[in-house]
Amino acid sequence: MNPLLEIRDVSLSYHTVSGETRALSHISFHLMPGEFLAVVGPSGCGKSTLLNLICGLLPTEEGTILMNGTPPLPGDPRIGYMLQKDHLLEWRTIYRNVILGLEIRKELTPQKLSCVEEMLKTYGLDKFRNAHPSQLSGGMRQRAALIRTLALKPELLLLDEPFSALDYQTRLNVSDDIGRILKQEHKPAILVTHDISEAISMADRVVILSARPAHVTRIVPISLSLKDRTPFASRSAPEFKSYFNLIWKELNQHD
Ligand code: ADP
Ligand code: MG
């Protein structure tokens, strides 16, 4: 099987008036179809930069990024991007927020709209379709943002610390929710997080980055002996603690 996404020897420097900031240094890894990768690394190491390169928002100057053999372009329809802030528009209802991406792309087809209907029902937002974002909890808003992204049928989802603005309890519930949804939709994803537990509980493999300029220090495959591997159940898997210690050590070793 060929990888869905290949990142080969990618480096990046920002050039500003105050000089050069080297953000990424010789990053290489790949993502297989259907795989869920987590990328962990200290704050400011270059995680968002890496996602911006993968989705084509930043041009690749050193190295190669290929998705199914071709480099991603800015606004690449193959890639969905979800950020820490949900960016829902307060003056639109939840329904009109969820279809916003389709509207912009002029893709309001009966087939895509019926997909949206299905997701609203399955993920518990149908009753809130006429509500405005401020009437929803943080978790529901994140779900709405996810449906808006999935409505565009991306082949790959990039998640940039999507839960970090939520309080701890909501965060656990929402990451569980989102993990289930992505599994149900068989959506390959790259989750960037600085939360080790979140990474282990959701990912098939965890890519560990060093402090800036980020390089890959280790890639840890996660295998948990659970029948039903939901993010929440993963946290009580017998292997969880040793993965946590391994990743913790790896992150601190290179400080
Ligand atoms: P992370 O997401 O891991 O916290 P970022 O990718 O946002 O890290 O940033 C990595 C480094 O690059 C930081 O030192 C940041 O200050 C710097 N940086 C990010 N964006 C820019 C930019 N547009 N111009 C200059 N420096 C930047
Ligand atoms: Mg970031």
XYZ file of N, CA and C and ligand atoms in Angstrom:
793
model
N 0.837 -1.202 0.000
C 0.000 0.000 0.000
C 0.875 1.255 0.000
N 0.513 2.227 -0.840
C 1.271 3.484 -0.875
C 0.783 4.433 0.212
N 1.703 5.246 0.747
C 1.251 6.224 1.733
C 0.325 7.268 1.112
N -0.587 7.800 1.915
C -1.461 8.888 1.459
C -0.651 10.186 1.406
N 0.206 10.333 2.417
C 0.980 11.574 2.520
C 2.439 11.224 2.819
N 3.330 11.853 2.068
C 4.763 11.632 2.302
C 5.442 12.958 2.562
N 6.172 13.025 3.663
C 6.927 14.233 3.988
C 8.389 13.831 3.991
N 9.147 14.412 3.050
C 10.533 13.971 2.878
C 11.501 15.116 3.076
N 12.256 15.034 4.165
C 13.376 15.938 4.390
C 12.971 17.419 4.279
N 11.895 17.762 4.968
C 11.362 19.133 4.879
C 11.978 20.044 5.949
N 12.493 21.163 5.512
C 13.016 22.187 6.427
C 12.343 23.503 6.086
N 12.289 24.408 7.069
C 11.716 25.731 6.790
C 12.289 26.789 7.729
N 12.622 27.922 7.164
C 13.055 29.074 7.961
C 12.130 30.242 7.670
N 11.795 31.000 8.730
C 11.061 32.256 8.539
C 12.083 33.376 8.423
N 11.876 34.255 7.475
C 12.766 35.401 7.330
C 12.004 36.656 7.706
N 12.456 37.334 8.738
C 11.802 38.579 9.157
C 12.860 39.670 9.262
N 12.402 40.881 9.525
C 13.356 41.992 9.629
C 14.383 41.744 10.727
N 13.954 41.036 11.794
C 14.889 40.806 12.896
C 15.799 39.595 12.648
N 15.682 38.969 11.478
C 16.601 37.873 11.154
C 15.886 36.611 10.746
N 16.617 35.496 10.805
C 16.080 34.220 10.350
C 15.681 33.365 11.550
N 14.487 32.768 11.507
C 14.083 31.789 12.519
C 13.959 30.446 11.831
N 14.821 29.511 12.243
C 14.726 28.173 11.670
C 13.632 27.433 12.433
N 12.564 27.037 11.746
C 11.433 26.412 12.436
C 11.453 24.884 12.299
N 11.756 24.386 11.103
C 11.746 22.931 10.897
C 13.069 22.486 10.285
N 13.543 21.329 10.747
C 14.823 20.851 10.258
C 14.743 19.377 9.835
N 14.777 19.140 8.560
C 14.843 17.778 7.998
C 13.768 16.835 8.558
N 12.525 17.240 8.412
C 11.404 16.415 8.897
C 11.022 15.382 7.834
N 10.929 14.137 8.243
C 10.431 13.088 7.348
C 9.484 12.166 8.113
N 8.315 11.920 7.567
C 7.434 10.845 8.041
C 6.348 10.645 6.990
N 5.540 9.624 7.149
C 4.468 9.411 6.178
C 3.183 9.054 6.910
N 2.087 9.113 6.181
C 0.779 8.759 6.733
C 0.142 7.752 5.782
N -0.270 6.621 6.320
C -0.905 5.600 5.488
C -2.409 5.898 5.376
N -3.077 5.380 4.319
C -4.530 5.591 4.214
C -5.235 5.088 5.476
N -6.163 5.857 5.981
C -6.931 5.453 7.165
C -6.212 5.632 8.495
N -4.984 6.117 8.442
C -4.202 6.208 9.673
C -4.468 7.512 10.430
N -4.348 7.453 11.752
C -4.469 8.637 12.597
C -3.114 8.884 13.246
N -2.485 9.989 12.885
C -1.172 10.327 13.446
C -1.329 11.465 14.436
N -0.583 11.397 15.532
C -0.507 12.567 16.410
C 0.913 13.096 16.327
N 1.043 14.413 16.358
C 2.362 15.032 16.366
C 2.475 15.807 17.671
N 3.437 15.414 18.522
C 3.622 16.143 19.774
C 4.978 16.837 19.779
N 5.028 17.957 20.460
C 6.281 18.696 20.552
C 6.053 19.902 21.422
N 7.135 20.453 21.982
C 6.984 21.598 22.872
C 6.385 22.805 22.157
N 5.791 23.683 22.939
C 5.173 24.893 22.400
C 6.211 25.710 21.629
N 5.841 26.170 20.457
C 6.747 27.005 19.654
C 7.775 26.233 18.849
N 7.647 24.886 18.789
C 8.691 24.115 18.105
C 8.499 24.092 16.594
N 7.300 24.391 16.125
C 7.082 24.388 14.671
C 5.935 23.502 14.211
N 5.043 23.116 15.132
C 3.952 22.196 14.787
C 2.964 22.833 13.808
N 2.538 24.072 14.111
C 1.579 24.732 13.207
C 2.224 25.006 11.856
N 3.500 25.339 11.898
C 4.243 25.555 10.651
C 4.182 24.299 9.775
N 4.382 23.151 10.406
C 4.351 21.882 9.679
C 2.977 21.662 9.028
N 1.893 21.908 9.774
C 0.550 21.738 9.200
C 0.306 22.732 8.062
N 0.798 23.961 8.232
C 0.624 24.961 7.167
C 1.345 24.549 5.885
N 2.467 23.863 6.037
C 3.171 23.345 4.858
C 2.385 22.201 4.227
N 1.854 21.304 5.082
C 1.142 20.136 4.558
C -0.091 20.556 3.767
N -0.783 21.616 4.236
C -2.006 22.004 3.515
C -1.721 23.002 2.397
N -0.468 23.315 2.162
C -0.119 24.169 1.033
C -0.225 25.661 1.315
N -0.567 26.013 2.563
C -0.676 27.426 2.937
C 0.697 28.105 2.892
N 1.724 27.348 3.269
C 3.108 27.823 3.142
C 3.767 27.019 2.027
N 4.556 27.672 1.162
C 5.226 26.909 0.109
C 6.397 26.087 0.672
N 6.591 24.895 0.134
C 7.719 24.064 0.561
C 8.964 24.522 -0.171
N 9.937 24.983 0.578
C 11.159 25.459 -0.070
C 12.270 24.423 -0.034
N 12.316 23.656 1.061
C 13.318 22.595 1.155
C 12.603 21.294 1.458
N 12.861 20.273 0.647
C 12.234 18.976 0.857
C 10.991 18.820 -0.003
N 10.270 17.706 0.233
C 9.124 17.373 -0.613
C 7.939 16.957 0.239
N 6.753 17.448 -0.124
C 5.513 16.952 0.485
C 4.610 16.482 -0.648
N 4.206 15.220 -0.567
C 3.357 14.674 -1.625
C 2.123 14.026 -1.022
N 0.970 14.364 -1.587
C -0.261 13.675 -1.194
C -0.727 12.900 -2.417
N -0.802 11.591 -2.284
C -1.076 10.717 -3.434
C -0.228 11.111 -4.637
N 1.018 11.446 -4.374
C 1.961 11.705 -5.463
C 2.031 13.143 -5.948
N 1.110 14.030 -5.514
C 1.209 15.418 -5.979
C 1.285 16.382 -4.794
N 2.031 17.487 -4.943
C 2.171 18.434 -3.837
C 0.846 19.151 -3.557
N 0.504 19.343 -2.267
C -0.707 20.087 -1.939
C -0.579 21.550 -2.373
N -1.698 22.131 -2.826
C -1.722 23.535 -3.242
C -2.505 24.341 -2.206
N -2.333 25.674 -2.180
C -3.121 26.473 -1.228
C -4.612 26.233 -1.438
N -5.333 26.010 -0.351
C -6.778 25.744 -0.438
C -7.096 24.402 -1.078
N -6.151 23.468 -0.985
C -6.316 22.149 -1.601
C -7.600 21.466 -1.124
N -8.528 21.146 -2.052
C -9.799 20.540 -1.625
C -9.627 19.155 -1.009
N -8.436 18.557 -1.170
C -8.227 17.225 -0.596
C -8.000 17.285 0.912
N -7.756 18.504 1.420
C -7.344 18.627 2.819
C -8.290 19.518 3.612
N -8.754 19.022 4.767
C -9.572 19.810 5.689
C -8.702 20.236 6.864
N -8.932 21.457 7.346
C -8.055 21.999 8.382
C -8.935 22.483 9.527
N -8.684 22.000 10.735
C -9.451 22.460 11.888
C -8.522 23.063 12.920
N -8.873 24.252 13.357
C -7.979 24.989 14.244
C -8.498 25.008 15.674
N -7.661 25.558 16.549
C -7.996 25.675 17.968
C -9.290 26.462 18.168
N -9.407 27.586 17.470
C -10.648 28.353 17.539
C -11.602 27.790 16.493
N -12.910 27.699 16.837
C -13.812 27.049 15.885
C -14.211 27.958 14.710
N -13.988 29.259 14.840
C -14.300 30.200 13.761
C -15.732 30.082 13.238
N -16.679 29.754 14.144
C -18.079 29.777 13.728
C -18.521 31.241 13.686
N -19.398 31.569 12.753
C -19.856 32.946 12.616
C -21.130 33.144 13.426
N -21.069 34.084 14.368
C -22.171 34.267 15.324
C -23.482 34.673 14.640
N -23.391 35.422 13.541
C -24.640 35.891 12.915
C -25.306 34.820 12.056
N -24.656 33.676 11.898
C -25.278 32.589 11.150
C -25.777 31.520 12.115
N -26.853 30.826 11.738
C -27.307 29.702 12.561
C -26.290 28.565 12.418
N -26.430 27.561 13.295
C -25.530 26.412 13.225
C -25.616 25.766 11.836
N -26.841 25.602 11.337
C -26.983 24.988 10.009
C -26.243 25.803 8.952
N -26.421 27.115 8.988
C -25.788 27.940 7.955
C -24.279 28.036 8.163
N -23.810 27.806 9.386
C -22.373 27.709 9.615
C -21.811 26.425 9.016
N -22.572 25.346 9.241
C -22.095 24.032 8.822
C -22.001 23.921 7.292
N -22.895 24.642 6.594
C -22.862 24.551 5.119
C -22.008 25.668 4.481
N -21.345 26.468 5.342
C -20.619 27.630 4.824
C -19.536 27.256 3.796
N -18.763 26.220 4.123
C -17.691 25.811 3.224
C -18.239 25.385 1.869
N -19.347 24.626 1.905
C -19.975 24.170 0.661
C -20.479 25.361 -0.147
N -21.040 26.344 0.594
C -21.566 27.541 -0.057
C -20.427 28.286 -0.771
N -19.311 28.454 -0.066
C -18.175 29.179 -0.652
C -17.672 28.460 -1.905
N -17.637 27.135 -1.817
C -17.143 26.376 -2.978
C -18.212 26.147 -4.035
N -19.407 26.677 -3.815
C -20.532 26.469 -4.727
C -20.799 24.970 -4.947
N -20.849 24.250 -3.813
C -21.071 22.798 -3.886
C -22.304 22.397 -3.087
N -23.330 23.245 -3.060
C -24.534 22.924 -2.292
C -25.406 21.935 -3.081
N -24.864 20.769 -3.353
C -25.599 19.762 -4.121
C -26.510 18.964 -3.187
N -27.610 18.405 -3.719
C -28.506 17.609 -2.863
C -27.744 16.504 -2.124
N -26.781 15.909 -2.794
C -26.043 14.806 -2.190
C -25.210 15.289 -0.988
N -24.534 16.404 -1.152
C -23.700 16.922 -0.061
C -24.561 17.445 1.084
N -25.713 18.052 0.739
C -26.598 18.540 1.793
C -27.209 17.388 2.582
N -27.477 16.278 1.901
C -28.071 15.170 2.646
C -27.020 14.531 3.565
N -25.774 14.607 3.163
C -24.663 14.170 4.021
C -24.589 15.025 5.285
N -24.774 16.337 5.112
C -24.763 17.262 6.248
C -25.908 16.914 7.200
N -27.096 16.663 6.623
C -28.263 16.286 7.439
C -27.955 15.061 8.283
N -27.355 14.088 7.620
C -27.014 12.827 8.271
C -26.067 13.076 9.458
N -25.038 13.889 9.219
C -24.062 14.156 10.282
C -24.679 14.958 11.427
N -25.551 15.920 11.095
C -26.209 16.705 12.156
C -26.995 15.776 13.081
N -27.685 14.794 12.455
C -28.478 13.853 13.249
C -27.555 12.945 14.056
N -26.598 12.314 13.372
C -25.732 11.340 14.040
C -24.969 11.989 15.192
N -24.528 13.227 15.018
C -23.661 13.823 16.024
C -24.386 14.817 16.927
N -25.732 14.654 16.999
C -26.508 15.338 18.030
C -26.654 16.841 17.885
N -26.605 17.346 16.667
C -26.752 18.798 16.515
C -28.031 19.194 15.778
N -28.795 18.193 15.368
C -29.998 18.451 14.583
C -30.949 19.414 15.301
N -31.098 19.189 16.622
C -32.017 20.022 17.389
C -31.533 21.458 17.524
N -30.259 21.667 17.264
C -29.682 23.002 17.447
C -29.410 23.706 16.129
N -29.994 23.177 15.053
C -29.669 23.718 13.728
C -30.011 25.187 13.583
N -31.075 25.641 14.305
C -31.465 27.045 14.180
C -30.905 27.929 15.287
N -30.079 27.314 16.158
C -29.457 28.103 17.231
C -28.250 28.849 16.666
N -27.787 29.826 17.420
C -26.574 30.545 17.031
C -25.406 30.021 17.881
N -24.176 30.135 17.385
C -23.034 29.543 18.082
C -22.966 29.843 19.576
N -23.269 31.092 19.986
C -23.129 31.436 21.414
C -24.108 30.668 22.302
N -25.129 30.042 21.696
C -26.092 29.272 22.492
C -25.616 27.836 22.732
N -24.482 27.463 22.139
C -23.983 26.091 22.243
C -22.801 25.997 23.203
N -22.608 24.786 23.775
C -21.445 24.557 24.628
C -20.194 24.486 23.753
N -19.028 24.608 24.386
C -17.756 24.536 23.659
C -17.629 23.246 22.861
N -18.077 22.148 23.466
C -17.979 20.860 22.804
C -18.870 20.772 21.573
N -20.085 21.297 21.706
C -21.009 21.273 20.564
C -20.489 22.152 19.435
N -19.898 23.255 19.799
C -19.337 24.151 18.777
C -18.219 23.445 18.013
N -17.385 22.693 18.747
C -16.290 21.982 18.081
C -16.848 20.924 17.130
N -17.944 20.274 17.567
C -18.578 19.273 16.697
C -19.119 19.933 15.433
N -19.725 21.118 15.598
C -20.255 21.839 14.436
C -19.106 22.190 13.482
N -17.995 22.633 14.053
C -16.841 22.989 13.214
C -16.328 21.758 12.466
N -16.376 20.605 13.154
C -15.919 19.376 12.497
C -16.849 18.984 11.349
N -18.156 19.096 11.578
C -19.112 18.758 10.511
C -18.907 19.686 9.313
N -18.674 20.971 9.602
C -18.428 21.933 8.519
C -17.211 21.490 7.681
N -16.174 21.000 8.381
C -14.972 20.551 7.670
C -15.240 19.255 6.905
N -15.929 18.294 7.561
C -16.177 16.991 6.922
C -17.145 17.099 5.744
N -18.022 18.118 5.765
C -19.004 18.299 4.688
C -18.311 18.459 3.338
N -17.079 18.970 3.379
C -16.327 19.189 2.134
C -15.673 17.907 1.630
N -15.868 16.821 2.381
C -15.317 15.516 2.003
C -13.801 15.548 1.774
N -13.045 16.072 2.715
C -11.591 16.064 2.530
C -11.063 14.636 2.644
N -9.940 14.373 1.966
C -9.339 13.031 2.067
C -8.426 12.936 3.284
N -8.041 14.098 3.793
C -7.139 14.143 4.947
C -7.559 15.304 5.824
N -7.521 15.064 7.144
C -7.913 16.106 8.077
C -6.713 16.524 8.914
N -6.479 17.824 9.003
C -5.417 18.342 9.858
C -6.068 19.032 11.051
N -5.641 18.665 12.253
C -6.241 19.226 13.465
C -5.146 19.913 14.277
N -5.226 21.228 14.397
C -4.191 21.964 15.118
C -4.658 22.321 16.525
N -4.271 21.503 17.494
C -4.667 21.683 18.901
C -6.142 22.073 19.010
N -7.046 21.262 18.438
C -8.447 21.698 18.350
C -9.156 21.709 19.696
N -8.555 21.098 20.721
C -9.257 21.012 22.009
C -8.655 21.919 23.067
N -7.577 22.619 22.722
C -6.808 23.277 23.792
C -7.527 24.482 24.398
N -8.581 24.985 23.727
C -9.296 26.118 24.332
C -10.390 25.637 25.299
N -10.571 24.318 25.411
C -11.668 23.794 26.233
C -11.176 23.444 27.636
N -12.086 23.505 28.622
C -11.685 23.080 29.966
C -11.496 21.554 29.985
N -10.833 21.061 31.022
C -10.357 19.673 31.016
C -11.457 18.643 30.759
N -12.571 18.788 31.472
C -13.632 17.785 31.335
C -14.245 17.816 29.929
N -14.516 19.030 29.443
C -15.069 19.166 28.097
C -14.094 18.595 27.089
N -12.826 18.874 27.325
C -11.777 18.429 26.445
C -11.771 16.899 26.282
N -11.916 16.200 27.419
C -11.966 14.730 27.368
C -13.171 14.270 26.562
N -14.325 14.866 26.849
C -15.548 14.480 26.134
C -15.445 14.774 24.650
N -14.942 15.961 24.326
C -14.897 16.353 22.922
C -13.858 15.529 22.159
N -12.705 15.274 22.782
C -11.721 14.476 22.044
C -12.249 13.059 21.829
N -13.031 12.569 22.797
C -13.660 11.260 22.634
C -14.656 11.282 21.467
N -15.495 12.294 21.483
C -16.478 12.516 20.403
C -15.823 12.548 19.029
N -14.830 13.424 18.929
C -14.196 13.662 17.632
C -13.453 12.406 17.173
N -12.813 11.740 18.124
C -12.128 10.488 17.806
C -13.088 9.459 17.230
N -14.242 9.318 17.861
C -15.260 8.372 17.371
C -15.738 8.762 15.977
N -16.010 10.063 15.802
C -16.537 10.527 14.512
C -15.531 10.216 13.404
N -14.263 10.516 13.667
C -13.254 10.306 12.623
C -13.099 8.829 12.308
N -13.198 7.987 13.348
C -13.099 6.557 13.128
C -14.288 6.081 12.280
N -15.469 6.559 12.645
C -16.695 6.195 11.928
C -16.626 6.628 10.454
N -16.048 7.787 10.217
C -15.953 8.302 8.847
C -14.695 7.786 8.136
N -13.894 6.959 8.823
C -12.628 6.413 8.282
C -11.733 7.512 7.712
N -11.596 8.581 8.475
C -10.884 9.744 7.975
C -9.447 9.741 8.470
N -8.473 9.703 7.546
C -7.089 9.848 7.990
C -6.881 11.253 8.553
N -6.086 11.359 9.612
C -5.931 12.657 10.245
C -4.557 12.823 10.861
N -4.142 14.070 10.952
C -2.938 14.417 11.708
C -3.362 15.390 12.794
N -3.194 14.961 14.046
C -3.562 15.795 15.180
C -2.301 16.369 15.807
N -2.216 17.681 15.854
C -1.096 18.323 16.528
C -1.537 18.660 17.939
N -0.731 18.290 18.914
C -1.103 18.552 20.305
C 0.154 18.643 21.166
N 0.061 19.361 22.302
C 1.182 19.250 23.227
C 0.794 18.363 24.406
N -0.370 17.710 24.290
C -0.897 16.867 25.361
C -0.596 15.387 25.050
N 0.326 14.829 25.820
C 0.779 13.453 25.554
C -0.381 12.452 25.666
N -1.224 12.609 26.696
C -2.334 11.663 26.890
C -3.292 11.700 25.704
N -3.548 12.909 25.228
C -4.444 13.058 24.083
C -3.875 12.322 22.863
N -2.563 12.486 22.661
C -1.913 11.840 21.524
C -2.046 10.318 21.620
N -1.711 9.750 22.783
C -1.755 8.286 22.928
C -3.186 7.781 22.790
N -4.138 8.538 23.355
C -5.508 8.032 23.382
C -6.150 8.040 21.998
N -5.638 8.867 21.091
C -6.294 8.974 19.785
C -5.533 8.368 18.615
N -4.198 8.280 18.714
C -3.409 8.023 17.507
C -2.999 6.567 17.301
N -2.748 6.227 16.038
C -2.140 4.940 15.710
C -0.624 5.025 15.881
N -0.077 6.216 15.564
C 1.360 6.449 15.793
C 1.537 7.875 16.292
N 2.560 8.051 17.132
C 2.850 9.387 17.647
C 4.221 9.830 17.135
N 4.240 10.950 16.428
C 5.494 11.523 15.929
C 5.958 12.549 16.956
N 7.171 12.350 17.485
C 7.683 13.260 18.522
C 8.663 14.248 17.904
N 8.401 15.534 18.147
C 9.284 16.574 17.630
C 10.123 17.156 18.755
N 11.329 17.599 18.394
C 12.217 18.260 19.357
C 11.812 19.720 19.483
N 12.478 20.451 20.385
C 12.300 21.903 20.443
C 12.789 22.504 19.124
N 12.438 23.766 18.876
C 12.764 24.450 17.637
C 14.287 24.535 17.411
N 14.755 24.348 16.190
C 14.007 23.920 15.020
C 13.611 22.449 15.145
N 12.334 22.175 14.892
C 11.814 20.834 15.133
C 12.436 19.813 14.188
N 12.900 18.698 14.780
C 13.184 17.522 13.966
C 12.506 16.330 14.637
N 12.308 15.260 13.880
C 11.624 14.092 14.439
C 12.617 13.333 15.297
N 12.320 13.208 16.599
C 13.252 12.458 17.446
C 12.863 10.976 17.504
N 11.571 10.707 17.344
C 11.138 9.313 17.414
C 9.698 9.203 16.930
N 9.349 8.040 16.365
C 7.949 7.778 15.997
C 7.518 6.534 16.760
N 6.473 6.668 17.580
C 6.055 5.567 18.453
C 4.716 4.993 17.983
N 4.717 3.716 17.526
C 3.433 3.090 17.180
C 2.687 2.743 18.469
N 1.388 3.022 18.513
C 0.601 2.781 19.717
C -0.263 1.544 19.503
N -0.064 0.575 20.396
C -0.885 -0.617 20.298
C -1.459 -0.910 21.681
N -2.765 -0.795 21.805
C -3.413 -0.967 23.107
C -4.292 -2.209 23.078
N -4.224 -2.991 24.157
C -5.055 -4.195 24.168
C -6.459 -3.872 24.664
N -7.263 -3.360 23.739
C -8.655 -3.017 24.040
C -9.503 -3.509 22.887
N -10.724 -3.958 23.188
C -11.597 -4.395 22.106
C -12.123 -3.187 21.343
N -12.644 -2.228 22.118
C -13.245 -1.054 21.501
C -12.367 0.153 21.847
N -11.516 0.513 20.902
C -10.536 1.548 21.239
C -11.079 2.956 21.040
N -11.876 3.417 21.998
C -12.296 4.820 21.948
C -11.230 5.618 22.698
N -11.111 6.919 22.382
C -10.112 7.715 23.080
C -10.263 7.631 24.597
N -11.515 7.621 25.077
C -11.725 7.606 26.523
C -11.255 6.281 27.136
N -11.657 5.153 26.520
C -11.265 3.843 27.041
C -9.749 3.657 26.983
N -9.117 4.243 25.968
C -7.665 4.093 25.799
C -6.898 4.526 27.035
N -7.461 5.540 27.713
C -6.748 6.088 28.864
C -6.624 5.088 30.011
N -7.488 4.051 30.013
C -7.329 3.061 31.073
C -6.748 1.748 30.559
N -6.199 1.766 29.350
C -5.537 0.561 28.833
C -4.269 0.297 29.644
N -3.916 -1.009 29.853
C -2.747 -1.319 30.678
C -1.440 -0.718 30.138
N -1.338 -0.554 28.815
C -0.085 -0.051 28.229
C 0.026 1.471 28.274
N -1.074 2.143 28.634
C -1.118 3.598 28.497
C 0.039 4.290 29.224
N 0.258 3.848 30.473
C 1.243 4.536 31.318
C 2.655 4.403 30.751
N 2.978 3.220 30.232
C 4.349 3.073 29.733
C 4.567 3.879 28.451
N 3.529 4.002 27.619
C 3.660 4.906 26.460
C 3.854 6.346 26.935
N 3.085 6.703 27.971
C 3.184 8.072 28.482
C 4.619 8.351 28.949
N 5.154 7.417 29.738
C 6.517 7.614 30.260
C 7.550 7.684 29.145
N 7.393 6.825 28.158
C 8.321 6.792 27.025
C 8.328 8.143 26.297
N 7.138 8.653 25.998
C 7.039 9.906 25.227
C 7.494 11.092 26.089
N 7.130 11.058 27.362
C 7.552 12.106 28.293
C 9.081 12.191 28.322
N 9.724 11.026 28.470
C 11.197 10.988 28.532
C 11.793 11.518 27.242
N 11.243 11.066 26.136
C 11.752 11.466 24.828
C 11.648 12.986 24.659
N 10.529 13.560 25.091
C 10.339 15.013 24.952
C 11.309 15.786 25.838
N 11.572 15.252 27.029
C 12.416 15.992 27.972
C 13.903 15.801 27.741
N 14.241 14.655 27.167
C 15.636 14.347 26.856
C 16.264 15.397 25.956
N 15.452 15.930 25.053
C 16.014 16.813 24.035
C 15.811 18.282 24.378
N 15.365 18.554 25.611
C 15.127 19.961 26.002
C 16.408 20.771 26.042
P 3.965 25.622 17.460
O 2.727 25.484 16.642
O 4.714 24.334 17.654
O 3.709 26.285 18.780
P 4.778 27.459 15.326
O 4.859 26.600 14.125
O 3.581 28.316 15.452
O 4.996 26.563 16.654
O 6.052 28.409 15.366
C 7.390 27.911 15.315
C 8.366 29.071 15.420
O 8.289 29.899 14.266
C 8.098 29.990 16.606
O 9.343 30.378 17.131
C 7.370 31.159 16.005
O 7.627 32.337 16.742
C 7.967 31.232 14.611
N 6.991 31.734 13.632
C 5.755 31.210 13.387
N 5.128 31.867 12.402
C 5.984 32.839 12.013
C 5.936 33.872 11.010
N 4.865 34.001 10.220
N 7.013 34.686 10.897
C 8.096 34.533 11.676
N 8.222 33.587 12.626
C 7.192 32.751 12.789
Mg 0.739 25.985 17.043
